[in-house]
Tab-separated table of N, CA and C in Angstrom:
chain	number	residue	atom	x	y	z
A	366	MET	N	-32.249	12.198	42.682
A	366	MET	CA	-32.937	11.109	43.336
A	366	MET	C	-34.131	10.703	42.488
A	367	VAL	N	-34.375	9.403	42.354
A	367	VAL	CA	-35.446	8.871	41.518
A	367	VAL	C	-36.651	8.588	42.404
A	368	ASP	N	-37.807	9.023	41.942
A	368	ASP	CA	-39.054	8.771	42.657
A	368	ASP	C	-39.604	7.441	42.175
A	369	SER	N	-39.420	6.387	42.973
A	369	SER	CA	-39.807	5.039	42.558
A	369	SER	C	-41.325	4.865	42.496
A	370	GLU	N	-42.083	5.724	43.167
A	370	GLU	CA	-43.532	5.598	43.147
A	370	GLU	C	-44.104	6.026	41.810
A	371	ASN	N	-43.431	6.962	41.086
A	371	ASN	CA	-43.955	7.476	39.820
A	371	ASN	C	-43.367	6.760	38.599
A	372	GLN	N	-42.536	5.739	38.774
A	372	GLN	CA	-41.940	5.035	37.643
A	372	GLN	C	-42.930	4.044	37.075
A	373	ASP	N	-42.884	3.900	35.776
A	373	ASP	CA	-43.717	2.926	35.066
A	373	ASP	C	-43.099	1.551	35.279
A	374	PRO	N	-43.822	0.582	35.848
A	374	PRO	CA	-43.253	-0.747	36.096
A	374	PRO	C	-42.865	-1.454	34.805
A	375	ALA	N	-43.568	-1.176	33.703
A	375	ALA	CA	-43.241	-1.820	32.429
A	375	ALA	C	-41.895	-1.322	31.921
A	376	ALA	N	-41.562	-0.062	32.203
A	376	ALA	CA	-40.291	0.511	31.740
A	376	ALA	C	-39.114	-0.156	32.436
A	377	GLU	N	-39.294	-0.609	33.660
A	377	GLU	CA	-38.218	-1.273	34.387
A	377	GLU	C	-37.860	-2.603	33.738
A	378	ASN	N	-38.849	-3.297	33.191
A	378	ASN	CA	-38.635	-4.618	32.605
A	378	ASN	C	-38.300	-4.567	31.115
A	379	ALA	N	-38.401	-3.402	30.489
A	379	ALA	CA	-38.122	-3.272	29.051
A	379	ALA	C	-36.621	-3.409	28.810
A	380	PRO	N	-36.239	-4.076	27.711
A	380	PRO	CA	-34.803	-4.212	27.414
A	380	PRO	C	-34.200	-2.851	27.059
A	381	ARG	N	-32.993	-2.684	27.487
A	381	ARG	CA	-32.301	-1.430	27.189
A	381	ARG	C	-31.678	-1.532	25.800
A	382	VAL	N	-31.799	-0.484	25.037
A	382	VAL	CA	-31.257	-0.460	23.684
A	382	VAL	C	-29.928	0.295	23.721
A	383	THR	N	-28.898	-0.383	23.252
A	383	THR	CA	-27.573	0.226	23.204
A	383	THR	C	-27.127	0.282	21.756
A	384	ASP	N	-26.681	1.443	21.324
A	384	ASP	CA	-26.198	1.605	19.953
A	384	ASP	C	-24.793	1.022	19.865
A	385	THR	N	-24.621	-0.019	19.047
A	385	THR	CA	-23.318	-0.664	18.892
A	385	THR	C	-22.748	-0.452	17.489
A	386	THR	N	-23.227	0.565	16.823
A	386	THR	CA	-22.753	0.846	15.476
A	386	THR	C	-21.325	1.371	15.533
A	387	ALA	N	-20.473	0.779	14.715
A	387	ALA	CA	-19.080	1.237	14.617
A	387	ALA	C	-18.958	2.129	13.392
A	388	HIS	N	-18.244	3.210	13.533
A	388	HIS	CA	-18.021	4.147	12.435
A	388	HIS	C	-16.528	4.179	12.133
A	389	PHE	N	-16.183	3.996	10.859
A	389	PHE	CA	-14.782	3.954	10.457
A	389	PHE	C	-14.457	5.133	9.555
A	390	THR	N	-13.234	5.574	9.643
A	390	THR	CA	-12.787	6.670	8.794
A	390	THR	C	-12.436	6.138	7.416
A	391	GLY	N	-12.281	7.039	6.481
A	391	GLY	CA	-11.874	6.655	5.131
A	391	GLY	C	-10.516	5.982	5.114
A	392	LYS	N	-9.611	6.422	5.994
A	392	LYS	CA	-8.275	5.826	6.041
A	392	LYS	C	-8.364	4.362	6.478
A	393	PHE	N	-9.218	4.066	7.459
A	393	PHE	CA	-9.379	2.690	7.916
A	393	PHE	C	-9.971	1.827	6.806
A	394	GLU	N	-10.956	2.372	6.090
A	394	GLU	CA	-11.557	1.633	4.981
A	394	GLU	C	-10.511	1.338	3.908
A	395	ALA	N	-9.623	2.292	3.648
A	395	ALA	CA	-8.555	2.085	2.656
A	395	ALA	C	-7.608	0.980	3.115
A	396	GLN	N	-7.313	0.945	4.421
A	396	GLN	CA	-6.438	-0.097	4.949
A	396	GLN	C	-7.084	-1.474	4.811
A	397	LEU	N	-8.393	-1.564	5.087
A	397	LEU	CA	-9.095	-2.841	4.933
A	397	LEU	C	-9.094	-3.285	3.474
A	398	ALA	N	-9.353	-2.362	2.577
A	398	ALA	CA	-9.359	-2.690	1.150
A	398	ALA	C	-7.981	-3.160	0.714
A	399	ALA	N	-6.942	-2.524	1.242
A	399	ALA	CA	-5.578	-2.905	0.886
A	399	ALA	C	-5.266	-4.315	1.367
A	400	LEU	N	-5.741	-4.673	2.544
A	400	LEU	CA	-5.501	-6.021	3.066
A	400	LEU	C	-6.157	-7.077	2.179
A	401	ASP	N	-7.298	-6.740	1.615
A	401	ASP	CA	-8.010	-7.673	0.742
A	401	ASP	C	-7.468	-7.642	-0.679
A	402	GLY	N	-6.521	-6.731	-0.939
A	402	GLY	CA	-5.978	-6.607	-2.283
A	402	GLY	C	-6.924	-5.889	-3.222
A	403	GLU	N	-7.935	-5.248	-2.673
A	403	GLU	CA	-8.896	-4.538	-3.499
A	403	GLU	C	-8.281	-3.256	-4.039
A	404	VAL	N	-8.692	-2.909	-5.243
A	404	VAL	CA	-8.237	-1.675	-5.865
A	404	VAL	C	-9.415	-0.707	-5.839
A	405	SER	N	-9.208	0.461	-5.237
A	405	SER	CA	-10.289	1.442	-5.148
A	405	SER	C	-10.576	2.015	-6.540
A	406	ALA	N	-11.715	2.662	-6.673
A	406	ALA	CA	-12.097	3.274	-7.952
A	406	ALA	C	-11.066	4.329	-8.359
A	407	GLU	N	-10.585	5.089	-7.386
A	407	GLU	CA	-9.579	6.121	-7.662
A	407	GLU	C	-8.273	5.488	-8.159
A	408	GLU	N	-7.882	4.382	-7.527
A	408	GLU	CA	-6.671	3.678	-7.960
A	408	GLU	C	-6.858	3.081	-9.346
A	409	GLN	N	-8.049	2.539	-9.623
A	409	GLN	CA	-8.328	1.986	-10.947
A	409	GLN	C	-8.185	3.048	-12.026
A	410	GLU	N	-8.665	4.246	-11.732
A	410	GLU	CA	-8.539	5.351	-12.682
A	410	GLU	C	-7.079	5.709	-12.905
A	411	ALA	N	-6.300	5.759	-11.821
A	411	ALA	CA	-4.877	6.097	-11.934
A	411	ALA	C	-4.139	5.031	-12.739
A	412	ILE	N	-4.463	3.767	-12.521
A	412	ILE	CA	-3.818	2.668	-13.251
A	412	ILE	C	-4.210	2.721	-14.730
A	413	ALA	N	-5.480	2.960	-14.996
A	413	ALA	CA	-5.968	3.021	-16.378
A	413	ALA	C	-5.333	4.185	-17.143
A	414	ALA	N	-4.980	5.248	-16.449
A	414	ALA	CA	-4.419	6.443	-17.090
A	414	ALA	C	-2.907	6.365	-17.297
A	415	LEU	N	-2.266	5.278	-16.840
A	415	LEU	CA	-0.812	5.174	-16.981
A	415	LEU	C	-0.411	5.157	-18.448
A	416	PRO	N	0.513	6.027	-18.843
A	416	PRO	CA	0.990	5.989	-20.226
A	416	PRO	C	1.915	4.796	-20.447
A	417	SER	N	2.104	4.429	-21.681
A	417	SER	CA	3.002	3.337	-22.025
A	417	SER	C	4.390	3.623	-21.464
A	418	GLY	N	5.042	2.576	-20.966
A	418	GLY	CA	6.390	2.731	-20.417
A	418	GLY	C	6.426	3.204	-18.979
A	419	SER	N	5.268	3.238	-18.322
A	419	SER	CA	5.231	3.648	-16.916
A	419	SER	C	4.526	2.570	-16.104
A	420	ALA	N	4.606	2.715	-14.792
A	420	ALA	CA	3.956	1.781	-13.872
A	420	ALA	C	3.631	2.528	-12.585
A	421	LEU	N	2.883	1.871	-11.713
A	421	LEU	CA	2.463	2.487	-10.462
A	421	LEU	C	2.696	1.519	-9.320
A	422	LEU	N	3.205	2.036	-8.214
A	422	LEU	CA	3.328	1.276	-6.966
A	422	LEU	C	2.318	1.851	-5.990
A	423	VAL	N	1.548	0.976	-5.333
A	423	VAL	CA	0.562	1.415	-4.345
A	423	VAL	C	0.900	0.750	-3.019
A	424	VAL	N	1.033	1.549	-1.950
A	424	VAL	CA	1.342	1.017	-0.620
A	424	VAL	C	0.107	0.313	-0.088
A	425	ARG	N	0.249	-0.980	0.235
A	425	ARG	CA	-0.853	-1.793	0.746
A	425	ARG	C	-0.760	-2.035	2.251
A	426	ARG	N	0.452	-2.092	2.785
A	426	ARG	CA	0.644	-2.286	4.234
A	426	ARG	C	1.827	-1.455	4.683
A	427	GLY	N	1.784	-1.107	5.960
A	427	GLY	CA	2.857	-0.307	6.532
A	427	GLY	C	2.442	1.148	6.611
A	428	PRO	N	3.395	1.997	6.929
A	428	PRO	CA	3.089	3.434	6.990
A	428	PRO	C	2.592	3.923	5.620
A	429	ASP	N	1.745	4.917	5.617
A	429	ASP	CA	1.267	5.561	4.387
A	429	ASP	C	0.463	4.641	3.472
A	430	VAL	N	-0.405	3.806	4.026
A	430	VAL	CA	-1.261	2.938	3.210
A	430	VAL	C	-2.035	3.803	2.218
A	431	GLY	N	-2.044	3.358	0.963
A	431	GLY	CA	-2.760	4.079	-0.087
A	431	GLY	C	-1.891	5.028	-0.886
A	432	ALA	N	-0.677	5.317	-0.391
A	432	ALA	CA	0.222	6.202	-1.142
A	432	ALA	C	0.557	5.555	-2.476
A	433	ARG	N	0.704	6.393	-3.512
A	433	ARG	CA	1.004	5.900	-4.857
A	433	ARG	C	2.294	6.542	-5.352
A	434	PHE	N	3.083	5.728	-6.043
A	434	PHE	CA	4.347	6.206	-6.595
A	434	PHE	C	4.416	5.841	-8.066
A	435	LEU	N	4.634	6.835	-8.903
A	435	LEU	CA	4.727	6.642	-10.341
A	435	LEU	C	6.147	6.243	-10.721
A	436	LEU	N	6.260	5.174	-11.502
A	436	LEU	CA	7.552	4.759	-12.045
A	436	LEU	C	7.551	5.164	-13.516
A	437	ASP	N	8.246	6.256	-13.822
A	437	ASP	CA	8.256	6.748	-15.203
A	437	ASP	C	9.650	7.173	-15.661
A	438	ALA	N	10.670	6.734	-14.927
A	438	ALA	CA	12.060	7.039	-15.280
A	438	ALA	C	12.811	5.725	-15.465
A	439	ASP	N	13.972	5.802	-16.112
A	439	ASP	CA	14.771	4.589	-16.319
A	439	ASP	C	15.284	4.024	-15.005
A	440	VAL	N	15.574	4.911	-14.040
A	440	VAL	CA	16.013	4.487	-12.707
A	440	VAL	C	15.234	5.290	-11.669
A	441	THR	N	14.568	4.580	-10.754
A	441	THR	CA	13.843	5.212	-9.651
A	441	THR	C	14.369	4.601	-8.360
A	442	THR	N	14.920	5.439	-7.477
A	442	THR	CA	15.474	4.937	-6.223
A	442	THR	C	14.418	4.999	-5.123
A	443	ALA	N	14.508	4.047	-4.205
A	443	ALA	CA	13.609	4.024	-3.054
A	443	ALA	C	14.459	3.813	-1.806
A	444	GLY	N	14.147	4.593	-0.770
A	444	GLY	CA	14.888	4.452	0.471
A	444	GLY	C	14.493	5.499	1.481
A	445	ARG	N	15.231	5.509	2.585
A	445	ARG	CA	14.948	6.424	3.696
A	445	ARG	C	15.634	7.769	3.522
A	446	HIS	N	16.514	7.893	2.539
A	446	HIS	CA	17.207	9.163	2.312
A	446	HIS	C	16.219	10.175	1.720
A	447	PRO	N	16.216	11.409	2.222
A	447	PRO	CA	15.265	12.408	1.714
A	447	PRO	C	15.396	12.682	0.215
A	448	ASP	N	16.558	12.395	-0.365
A	448	ASP	CA	16.752	12.624	-1.795
A	448	ASP	C	16.289	11.443	-2.652
A	449	ALA	N	15.817	10.365	-2.040
A	449	ALA	CA	15.335	9.210	-2.806
A	449	ALA	C	14.108	9.626	-3.621
A	450	ASP	N	13.967	9.042	-4.794
A	450	ASP	CA	12.783	9.329	-5.615
A	450	ASP	C	11.514	8.888	-4.897
A	451	ILE	N	11.595	7.740	-4.219
A	451	ILE	CA	10.492	7.250	-3.389
A	451	ILE	C	10.999	7.244	-1.958
A	452	PHE	N	10.559	8.232	-1.183
A	452	PHE	CA	11.010	8.407	0.203
A	452	PHE	C	10.119	7.572	1.116
A	453	LEU	N	10.713	6.549	1.739
A	453	LEU	CA	9.997	5.658	2.655
A	453	LEU	C	10.561	5.881	4.054
A	454	ASP	N	9.868	6.665	4.830
A	454	ASP	CA	10.354	7.130	6.121
A	454	ASP	C	10.048	6.135	7.230
A	455	ASP	N	10.923	5.139	7.374
A	455	ASP	CA	10.786	4.159	8.446
A	455	ASP	C	12.159	3.547	8.680
A	456	VAL	N	12.474	3.236	9.950
A	456	VAL	CA	13.805	2.709	10.291
A	456	VAL	C	14.070	1.333	9.677
A	457	THR	N	13.030	0.624	9.220
A	457	THR	CA	13.232	-0.688	8.601
A	457	THR	C	13.711	-0.571	7.146
A	458	VAL	N	13.757	0.654	6.644
A	458	VAL	CA	14.177	0.919	5.270
A	458	VAL	C	15.572	1.530	5.297
A	459	SER	N	16.480	1.004	4.478
A	459	SER	CA	17.829	1.561	4.373
A	459	SER	C	17.776	2.894	3.621
A	460	ARG	N	18.813	3.709	3.826
A	460	ARG	CA	18.843	5.009	3.145
A	460	ARG	C	18.777	4.838	1.629
A	461	ARG	N	19.580	3.950	1.108
A	461	ARG	CA	19.543	3.575	-0.319
A	461	ARG	C	19.168	2.101	-0.365
A	462	HIS	N	17.892	1.824	-0.403
A	462	HIS	CA	17.393	0.461	-0.217
A	462	HIS	C	17.306	-0.321	-1.533
A	463	THR	N	16.631	0.263	-2.511
A	463	THR	CA	16.381	-0.474	-3.752
A	463	THR	C	16.241	0.481	-4.928
A	464	GLU	N	16.335	-0.077	-6.126
A	464	GLU	CA	16.115	0.682	-7.356
A	464	GLU	C	15.094	-0.058	-8.220
A	465	PHE	N	14.280	0.725	-8.894
A	465	PHE	CA	13.381	0.199	-9.911
A	465	PHE	C	13.973	0.617	-11.244
A	466	LEU	N	14.257	-0.354	-12.094
A	466	LEU	CA	14.901	-0.107	-13.378
A	466	LEU	C	13.906	-0.363	-14.499
A	467	ARG	N	13.805	0.598	-15.410
A	467	ARG	CA	12.894	0.446	-16.544
A	467	ARG	C	13.694	0.064	-17.780
A	468	HIS	N	13.237	-0.971	-18.459
A	468	HIS	CA	13.829	-1.422	-19.713
A	468	HIS	C	12.706	-1.416	-20.747
A	469	GLY	N	12.525	-0.311	-21.436
A	469	GLY	CA	11.392	-0.184	-22.368
A	469	GLY	C	10.102	-0.109	-21.573
A	470	SER	N	9.290	-1.161	-21.660
A	470	SER	CA	8.049	-1.197	-20.878
A	470	SER	C	8.112	-2.239	-19.762
A	471	ASP	N	9.275	-2.880	-19.607
A	471	ASP	CA	9.481	-3.847	-18.519
A	471	ASP	C	10.171	-3.167	-17.341
A	472	PHE	N	9.875	-3.672	-16.148
A	472	PHE	CA	10.484	-3.129	-14.941
A	472	PHE	C	11.160	-4.232	-14.150
A	473	GLU	N	12.247	-3.851	-13.508
A	473	GLU	CA	13.031	-4.757	-12.680
A	473	GLU	C	13.277	-4.057	-11.348
A	474	ILE	N	13.346	-4.839	-10.279
A	474	ILE	CA	13.689	-4.296	-8.970
A	474	ILE	C	15.040	-4.865	-8.572
A	475	LYS	N	15.866	-4.005	-7.968
A	475	LYS	CA	17.224	-4.404	-7.587
A	475	LYS	C	17.511	-3.916	-6.170
A	476	ASP	N	17.836	-4.845	-5.285
A	476	ASP	CA	18.215	-4.489	-3.913
A	476	ASP	C	19.613	-3.881	-3.945
A	477	LEU	N	19.848	-2.850	-3.169
A	477	LEU	CA	21.136	-2.162	-3.150
A	477	LEU	C	21.964	-2.524	-1.922
A	478	GLY	N	21.865	-3.770	-1.474
A	478	GLY	CA	22.610	-4.207	-0.300
A	478	GLY	C	21.987	-3.738	0.994
A	479	SER	N	20.665	-3.612	1.007
A	479	SER	CA	19.958	-3.130	2.199
A	479	SER	C	20.080	-4.130	3.345
A	480	LEU	N	19.983	-3.624	4.561
A	480	LEU	CA	20.089	-4.463	5.750
A	480	LEU	C	18.936	-5.467	5.850
A	481	ASN	N	17.710	-5.007	5.654
A	481	ASN	CA	16.533	-5.874	5.822
A	481	ASN	C	16.088	-6.556	4.534
A	482	GLY	N	16.728	-6.262	3.439
A	482	GLY	CA	16.424	-6.930	2.186
A	482	GLY	C	15.214	-6.372	1.472
A	483	THR	N	15.074	-6.817	0.231
A	483	THR	CA	13.937	-6.481	-0.618
A	483	THR	C	13.267	-7.797	-0.984
A	484	TYR	N	11.946	-7.816	-0.915
A	484	TYR	CA	11.192	-9.041	-1.159
A	484	TYR	C	10.257	-8.857	-2.345
A	485	PHE	N	10.167	-9.909	-3.158
A	485	PHE	CA	9.283	-9.944	-4.316
A	485	PHE	C	8.387	-11.163	-4.157
A	486	ASP	N	7.086	-10.923	-4.012
A	486	ASP	CA	6.114	-11.990	-3.762
A	486	ASP	C	6.553	-12.898	-2.610
A	487	GLY	N	7.080	-12.288	-1.539
A	487	GLY	CA	7.434	-13.008	-0.314
A	487	GLY	C	8.811	-13.632	-0.290
A	488	VAL	N	9.580	-13.506	-1.366
A	488	VAL	CA	10.906	-14.112	-1.446
A	488	VAL	C	11.965	-13.009	-1.498
A	489	ARG	N	12.988	-13.144	-0.651
A	489	ARG	CA	14.065	-12.143	-0.644
A	489	ARG	C	14.844	-12.259	-1.959
A	490	ILE	N	15.095	-11.118	-2.590
A	490	ILE	CA	15.735	-11.119	-3.908
A	490	ILE	C	16.896	-10.123	-3.955
A	491	ASP	N	17.781	-10.335	-4.915
A	491	ASP	CA	18.775	-9.327	-5.275
A	491	ASP	C	18.231	-8.511	-6.439
A	492	THR	N	17.681	-9.207	-7.436
A	492	THR	CA	16.993	-8.571	-8.563
A	492	THR	C	15.817	-9.454	-8.951
A	493	ALA	N	14.803	-8.834	-9.540
A	493	ALA	CA	13.642	-9.588	-10.022
A	493	ALA	C	12.920	-8.777	-11.081
A	494	HIS	N	12.376	-9.479	-12.061
A	494	HIS	CA	11.529	-8.871	-13.090
A	494	HIS	C	10.141	-8.675	-12.474
A	495	LEU	N	9.584	-7.471	-12.560
A	495	LEU	CA	8.284	-7.186	-11.955
A	495	LEU	C	7.153	-7.531	-12.918
A	496	SER	N	6.156	-8.214	-12.412
A	496	SER	CA	4.969	-8.546	-13.191
A	496	SER	C	3.770	-7.831	-12.581
A	497	ASP	N	2.762	-7.596	-13.405
A	497	ASP	CA	1.580	-6.861	-12.968
A	497	ASP	C	0.928	-7.552	-11.770
A	498	GLY	N	0.646	-6.782	-10.723
A	498	GLY	CA	-0.006	-7.303	-9.523
A	498	GLY	C	0.953	-7.889	-8.498
A	499	ALA	N	2.250	-7.860	-8.781
A	499	ALA	CA	3.241	-8.429	-7.865
A	499	ALA	C	3.356	-7.572	-6.604
A	500	GLU	N	3.706	-8.237	-5.498
A	500	GLU	CA	3.921	-7.524	-4.236
A	500	GLU	C	5.413	-7.362	-3.998
A	501	VAL	N	5.794	-6.143	-3.660
A	501	VAL	CA	7.174	-5.806	-3.336
A	501	VAL	C	7.193	-5.357	-1.884
A	502	GLN	N	8.143	-5.865	-1.102
A	502	GLN	CA	8.266	-5.432	0.288
A	502	GLN	C	9.615	-4.759	0.482
A	503	ILE	N	9.551	-3.543	1.001
A	503	ILE	CA	10.736	-2.753	1.326
A	503	ILE	C	10.565	-2.336	2.780
A	504	GLY	N	11.318	-2.968	3.696
A	504	GLY	CA	11.113	-2.721	5.120
A	504	GLY	C	9.691	-3.113	5.500
A	505	LYS	N	8.983	-2.229	6.216
A	505	LYS	CA	7.596	-2.502	6.616
A	505	LYS	C	6.597	-2.241	5.490
A	506	PHE	N	7.060	-1.607	4.424
A	506	PHE	CA	6.168	-1.227	3.334
A	506	PHE	C	5.926	-2.402	2.394
A	507	ARG	N	4.652	-2.677	2.142
A	507	ARG	CA	4.291	-3.659	1.120
A	507	ARG	C	3.554	-2.909	0.028
A	508	LEU	N	4.104	-3.008	-1.165
A	508	LEU	CA	3.574	-2.257	-2.296
A	508	LEU	C	3.164	-3.220	-3.406
A	509	THR	N	2.113	-2.863	-4.114
A	509	THR	CA	1.684	-3.652	-5.261
A	509	THR	C	2.081	-2.907	-6.522
A	510	PHE	N	2.632	-3.660	-7.484
A	510	PHE	CA	3.113	-3.118	-8.747
A	510	PHE	C	2.022	-3.259	-9.808
A	511	TYR	N	1.710	-2.150	-10.487
A	511	TYR	CA	0.737	-2.160	-11.577
A	511	TYR	C	1.396	-1.600	-12.833
A	512	ALA	N	1.450	-2.427	-13.877
A	512	ALA	CA	2.013	-2.003	-15.154
A	512	ALA	C	0.979	-1.194	-15.928
A	513	SER	N	1.450	-0.440	-16.901
A	513	SER	CA	0.568	0.318	-17.775
A	513	SER	C	-0.382	-0.631	-18.489
A	514	ARG	N	-1.674	-0.292	-18.505
A	514	ARG	CA	-2.661	-1.121	-19.179
A	514	ARG	C	-2.427	-1.123	-20.686
A	515	ALA	N	-1.880	-0.029	-21.204
A	515	ALA	CA	-1.565	0.033	-22.641
A	515	ALA	C	-0.492	-1.002	-22.968
A	516	ASP	N	0.498	-1.149	-22.112
A	516	ASP	CA	1.573	-2.130	-22.343
A	516	ASP	C	1.054	-3.547	-22.185
A	517	LEU	N	0.166	-3.765	-21.217
A	517	LEU	CA	-0.411	-5.102	-21.029
A	517	LEU	C	-1.247	-5.505	-22.241
A	518	ALA	N	-2.016	-4.549	-22.779
A	518	ALA	CA	-2.875	-4.833	-23.930
A	518	ALA	C	-2.048	-5.171	-25.164
A	519	ASN	N	-0.862	-4.565	-25.280
A	519	ASN	CA	0.011	-4.820	-26.419
A	519	ASN	C	0.908	-6.026	-26.203
A	520	GLY	N	0.796	-6.663	-25.019
A	520	GLY	CA	1.625	-7.813	-24.713
A	520	GLY	C	3.069	-7.450	-24.421
A	521	ALA	N	3.331	-6.174	-24.132
A	521	ALA	CA	4.697	-5.721	-23.875
A	521	ALA	C	5.163	-6.058	-22.467
A	522	VAL	N	4.226	-6.360	-21.570
A	522	VAL	CA	4.550	-6.669	-20.169
A	522	VAL	C	3.899	-7.986	-19.815
A	523	SER	N	4.617	-8.777	-18.995
A	523	SER	CA	4.035	-10.055	-18.558
A	523	SER	C	3.119	-9.863	-17.378
């Protein structure tokens, strides 16, 4: 029970202060950065360290935002099958969805007859030549392709 006789009248009229500060986790910050297409310092280091003839895919939207996948083989498979080189665990991804094919320092993406298709910069494709900074969509996953900086500097990649 409050004793109204002992209350300070000025305190009754004072504005109440409410803390409205929002606190976000690192994962949320990574998701926001991904939406803006920003590359984190850690991702920049990983991209800069890519050897010639390799590339990196970074998940920007969908499950596992921020996950990185190294493309360093002549054929890299992506799909929902546990044996896929890039395992994308979501029902929107076919078991054998797509392949990334390396030709020297160039990369190509090839849809393997997936149900939901493979998209390159928003367009459904059967095959496409990958360029640095391009967006690839496999099911709900949107990934950005980064070529080796050594290959870009030598003009080996577009």
